[in-house]
Amino acid sequence: QLQLTESGGGLVQDGGSLRLSCAASGGTFSRYAVGWFRQAPGKEREFVAGISWSGTYKHYANSARDRFAISGDGSETTVFLQMHSLKPEDTAVYYCARKRRHYSEITLDPSDYAPWGQGTQVTVSS
């Protein structure tokens, strides 16, 4: 069974950078789109960035565009989220998830994705 594990979160200053990793075990991301989502306390889980099943198309939330970059490493078992110019409003638990349906394009609805990792905390101080 596919399991996902996020890592790379931490505490950074306003304007800092972090690189999050999403590692797959028991399966791969081959044929599946992958999304990064985040959830802040008291808020709903929201889409941050996604990479298509082919790895050639990427989509970002407006809040992440021009600051974040999603990528794979060619192994089909790891997806990264490189984050620059972090702001306090980026503070959240960040999750990665695989699209439920193979060969499906990126969507923004969290219910379209499973399984999920346990999340990694990103805290940006002002």
PDB file of C-alpha atoms in Angstrom:
ATOM      1  CA  GLN A   1       0.000   0.000   0.000  1.00  0.00           C
ATOM      2  CA  LEU A   2       1.263   3.429  -0.891  1.00  0.00           C
ATOM      3  CA  GLN A   3       2.443   5.562   2.001  1.00  0.00           C
ATOM      4  CA  LEU A   4       3.578   9.160   1.803  1.00  0.00           C
ATOM      5  CA  THR A   5       5.926  10.937   4.161  1.00  0.00           C
ATOM      6  CA  GLU A   6       6.531  14.676   4.198  1.00  0.00           C
ATOM      7  CA  SER A   7       9.682  16.230   5.572  1.00  0.00           C
ATOM      8  CA  GLY A   8      11.598  19.482   5.500  1.00  0.00           C
ATOM      9  CA  GLY A   9       9.329  21.728   7.514  1.00  0.00           C
ATOM     10  CA  GLY A  10      10.550  23.955  10.267  1.00  0.00           C
ATOM     11  CA  LEU A  11      10.678  27.438  11.696  1.00  0.00           C
ATOM     12  CA  VAL A  12      11.937  30.195   9.429  1.00  0.00           C
ATOM     13  CA  GLN A  13      11.985  33.964   9.416  1.00  0.00           C
ATOM     14  CA  ASP A  14       9.802  36.090   7.207  1.00  0.00           C
ATOM     15  CA  GLY A  15      11.388  35.982   3.756  1.00  0.00           C
ATOM     16  CA  GLY A  16      13.137  32.691   4.343  1.00  0.00           C
ATOM     17  CA  SER A  17      13.129  29.485   2.335  1.00  0.00           C
ATOM     18  CA  LEU A  18      12.314  25.843   2.902  1.00  0.00           C
ATOM     19  CA  ARG A  19      12.372  22.769   0.731  1.00  0.00           C
ATOM     20  CA  LEU A  20       9.717  20.207   1.511  1.00  0.00           C
ATOM     21  CA  SER A  21       9.978  16.613   0.381  1.00  0.00           C
ATOM     22  CA  CYS A  22       7.274  14.045  -0.208  1.00  0.00           C
ATOM     23  CA  ALA A  23       8.583  10.494  -0.275  1.00  0.00           C
ATOM     24  CA  ALA A  24       6.548   7.534  -1.471  1.00  0.00           C
ATOM     25  CA  SER A  25       6.954   4.000  -0.219  1.00  0.00           C
ATOM     26  CA  GLY A  26       5.062   0.912  -1.260  1.00  0.00           C
ATOM     27  CA  GLY A  27       4.309   2.558  -4.569  1.00  0.00           C
ATOM     28  CA  THR A  28       5.284   5.404  -6.851  1.00  0.00           C
ATOM     29  CA  PHE A  29       3.868   8.570  -8.353  1.00  0.00           C
ATOM     30  CA  SER A  30       4.019   7.096 -11.825  1.00  0.00           C
ATOM     31  CA  ARG A  31       0.804   7.803 -13.752  1.00  0.00           C
ATOM     32  CA  TYR A  32      -0.552  10.011 -10.960  1.00  0.00           C
ATOM     33  CA  ALA A  33      -0.687  13.713 -10.368  1.00  0.00           C
ATOM     34  CA  VAL A  34       0.613  14.848  -6.994  1.00  0.00           C
ATOM     35  CA  GLY A  35      -0.502  17.828  -4.979  1.00  0.00           C
ATOM     36  CA  TRP A  36       0.784  19.841  -2.063  1.00  0.00           C
ATOM     37  CA  PHE A  37      -1.836  21.210   0.298  1.00  0.00           C
ATOM     38  CA  ARG A  38      -1.693  23.132   3.522  1.00  0.00           C
ATOM     39  CA  GLN A  39      -3.938  23.599   6.496  1.00  0.00           C
ATOM     40  CA  ALA A  40      -3.654  26.347   9.052  1.00  0.00           C
ATOM     41  CA  PRO A  41      -5.412  26.202  12.426  1.00  0.00           C
ATOM     42  CA  GLY A  42      -9.095  26.961  12.062  1.00  0.00           C
ATOM     43  CA  LYS A  43      -8.933  26.898   8.270  1.00  0.00           C
ATOM     44  CA  GLU A  44      -9.818  24.367   5.628  1.00  0.00           C
ATOM     45  CA  ARG A  45      -7.187  22.430   3.774  1.00  0.00           C
ATOM     46  CA  GLU A  46      -6.209  24.311   0.637  1.00  0.00           C
ATOM     47  CA  PHE A  47      -4.372  23.519  -2.548  1.00  0.00           C
ATOM     48  CA  VAL A  48      -0.878  24.937  -2.875  1.00  0.00           C
ATOM     49  CA  ALA A  49       0.777  23.314  -5.874  1.00  0.00           C
ATOM     50  CA  GLY A  50       0.378  20.312  -8.128  1.00  0.00           C
ATOM     51  CA  ILE A  51       2.404  18.414 -10.684  1.00  0.00           C
ATOM     52  CA  SER A  52       0.771  16.482 -13.496  1.00  0.00           C
ATOM     53  CA  TRP A  53       1.066  12.738 -13.921  1.00  0.00           C
ATOM     54  CA  SER A  54       3.526  13.303 -16.752  1.00  0.00           C
ATOM     55  CA  GLY A  55       5.567  15.717 -14.662  1.00  0.00           C
ATOM     56  CA  THR A  56       5.435  18.301 -17.415  1.00  0.00           C
ATOM     57  CA  TYR A  57       2.638  20.535 -16.161  1.00  0.00           C
ATOM     58  CA  LYS A  58       2.536  22.367 -12.857  1.00  0.00           C
ATOM     59  CA  HIS A  59      -0.135  24.479 -11.280  1.00  0.00           C
ATOM     60  CA  TYR A  60       0.040  26.823  -8.322  1.00  0.00           C
ATOM     61  CA  ALA A  61      -2.376  28.598  -6.097  1.00  0.00           C
ATOM     62  CA  ASN A  62      -2.242  32.347  -6.561  1.00  0.00           C
ATOM     63  CA  SER A  63      -0.719  32.644  -3.112  1.00  0.00           C
ATOM     64  CA  ALA A  64       2.153  30.368  -4.130  1.00  0.00           C
ATOM     65  CA  ARG A  65       2.795  31.418  -7.696  1.00  0.00           C
ATOM     66  CA  ASP A  66       6.222  32.994  -8.254  1.00  0.00           C
ATOM     67  CA  ARG A  67       7.358  31.923  -4.796  1.00  0.00           C
ATOM     68  CA  PHE A  68       6.936  28.154  -4.714  1.00  0.00           C
ATOM     69  CA  ALA A  69       8.100  25.481  -7.132  1.00  0.00           C
ATOM     70  CA  ILE A  70       6.969  21.884  -7.296  1.00  0.00           C
ATOM     71  CA  SER A  71       9.193  19.279  -8.897  1.00  0.00           C
ATOM     72  CA  GLY A  72      10.148  15.643  -9.012  1.00  0.00           C
ATOM     73  CA  ASP A  73      13.596  14.124  -8.968  1.00  0.00           C
ATOM     74  CA  GLY A  74      13.112  11.579 -11.745  1.00  0.00           C
ATOM     75  CA  SER A  75      12.726   8.614  -9.413  1.00  0.00           C
ATOM     76  CA  GLU A  76       8.915   8.797  -9.386  1.00  0.00           C
ATOM     77  CA  THR A  77       9.103   8.332  -5.628  1.00  0.00           C
ATOM     78  CA  THR A  78       9.850  11.877  -4.495  1.00  0.00           C
ATOM     79  CA  VAL A  79       8.186  15.232  -5.062  1.00  0.00           C
ATOM     80  CA  PHE A  80       9.553  18.500  -3.726  1.00  0.00           C
ATOM     81  CA  LEU A  81       8.071  21.839  -2.868  1.00  0.00           C
ATOM     82  CA  GLN A  82      10.691  24.568  -2.896  1.00  0.00           C
ATOM     83  CA  MET A  83       9.417  27.618  -1.068  1.00  0.00           C
ATOM     84  CA  HIS A  84      10.991  31.064  -1.185  1.00  0.00           C
ATOM     85  CA  SER A  85      10.016  34.434   0.224  1.00  0.00           C
ATOM     86  CA  LEU A  86       7.958  32.796   2.918  1.00  0.00           C
ATOM     87  CA  LYS A  87       5.420  34.918   4.735  1.00  0.00           C
ATOM     88  CA  PRO A  88       3.747  34.463   8.116  1.00  0.00           C
ATOM     89  CA  GLU A  89       0.516  33.640   6.295  1.00  0.00           C
ATOM     90  CA  ASP A  90       2.264  30.580   4.844  1.00  0.00           C
ATOM     91  CA  THR A  91       2.328  29.068   8.316  1.00  0.00           C
ATOM     92  CA  ALA A  92       0.478  25.765   8.194  1.00  0.00           C
ATOM     93  CA  VAL A  93       0.864  22.032   8.169  1.00  0.00           C
ATOM     94  CA  TYR A  94       1.842  21.049   4.648  1.00  0.00           C
ATOM     95  CA  TYR A  95       0.635  17.779   3.179  1.00  0.00           C
ATOM     96  CA  CYS A  96       1.333  15.920  -0.017  1.00  0.00           C
ATOM     97  CA  ALA A  97      -1.115  13.541  -1.609  1.00  0.00           C
ATOM     98  CA  ARG A  98      -1.489  11.472  -4.736  1.00  0.00           C
ATOM     99  CA  LYS A  99      -4.440  11.880  -7.038  1.00  0.00           C
ATOM    100  CA  ARG A 100      -6.957   9.090  -6.549  1.00  0.00           C
ATOM    101  CA  ARG A 101      -7.404   8.460 -10.257  1.00  0.00           C
ATOM    102  CA  HIS A 102      -4.451   7.662 -12.470  1.00  0.00           C
ATOM    103  CA  TYR A 103      -3.871   9.764 -15.581  1.00  0.00           C
ATOM    104  CA  SER A 104      -6.102  12.430 -14.060  1.00  0.00           C
ATOM    105  CA  GLU A 105      -5.035  16.041 -14.302  1.00  0.00           C
ATOM    106  CA  ILE A 106      -4.336  18.341 -11.394  1.00  0.00           C
ATOM    107  CA  THR A 107      -7.391  19.453  -9.476  1.00  0.00           C
ATOM    108  CA  LEU A 108      -7.740  21.688  -6.456  1.00  0.00           C
ATOM    109  CA  ASP A 109     -10.204  19.656  -4.405  1.00  0.00           C
ATOM    110  CA  PRO A 110      -8.536  17.765  -1.525  1.00  0.00           C
ATOM    111  CA  SER A 111     -11.167  15.033  -1.798  1.00  0.00           C
ATOM    112  CA  ASP A 112      -9.732  14.114  -5.206  1.00  0.00           C
ATOM    113  CA  TYR A 113      -6.511  12.984  -3.550  1.00  0.00           C
ATOM    114  CA  ALA A 114      -5.519   9.964  -1.492  1.00  0.00           C
ATOM    115  CA  PRO A 115      -3.525   8.754   0.260  1.00  0.00           C
ATOM    116  CA  TRP A 116      -2.107  11.597   2.304  1.00  0.00           C
ATOM    117  CA  GLY A 117       1.045  11.967   4.277  1.00  0.00           C
ATOM    118  CA  GLN A 118       1.065  12.960   7.924  1.00  0.00           C
ATOM    119  CA  GLY A 119       2.141  16.496   7.148  1.00  0.00           C
ATOM    120  CA  THR A 120       5.087  18.667   8.047  1.00  0.00           C
ATOM    121  CA  GLN A 121       4.811  21.894  10.020  1.00  0.00           C
ATOM    122  CA  VAL A 122       5.948  25.132   8.434  1.00  0.00           C
ATOM    123  CA  THR A 123       6.099  28.133  10.716  1.00  0.00           C
ATOM    124  CA  VAL A 124       7.119  31.556   9.450  1.00  0.00           C
ATOM    125  CA  SER A 125       7.801  34.206  12.050  1.00  0.00           C
ATOM    126  CA  SER A 126       7.246  37.881  11.381  1.00  0.00           C
TER     127      SER A 126
END
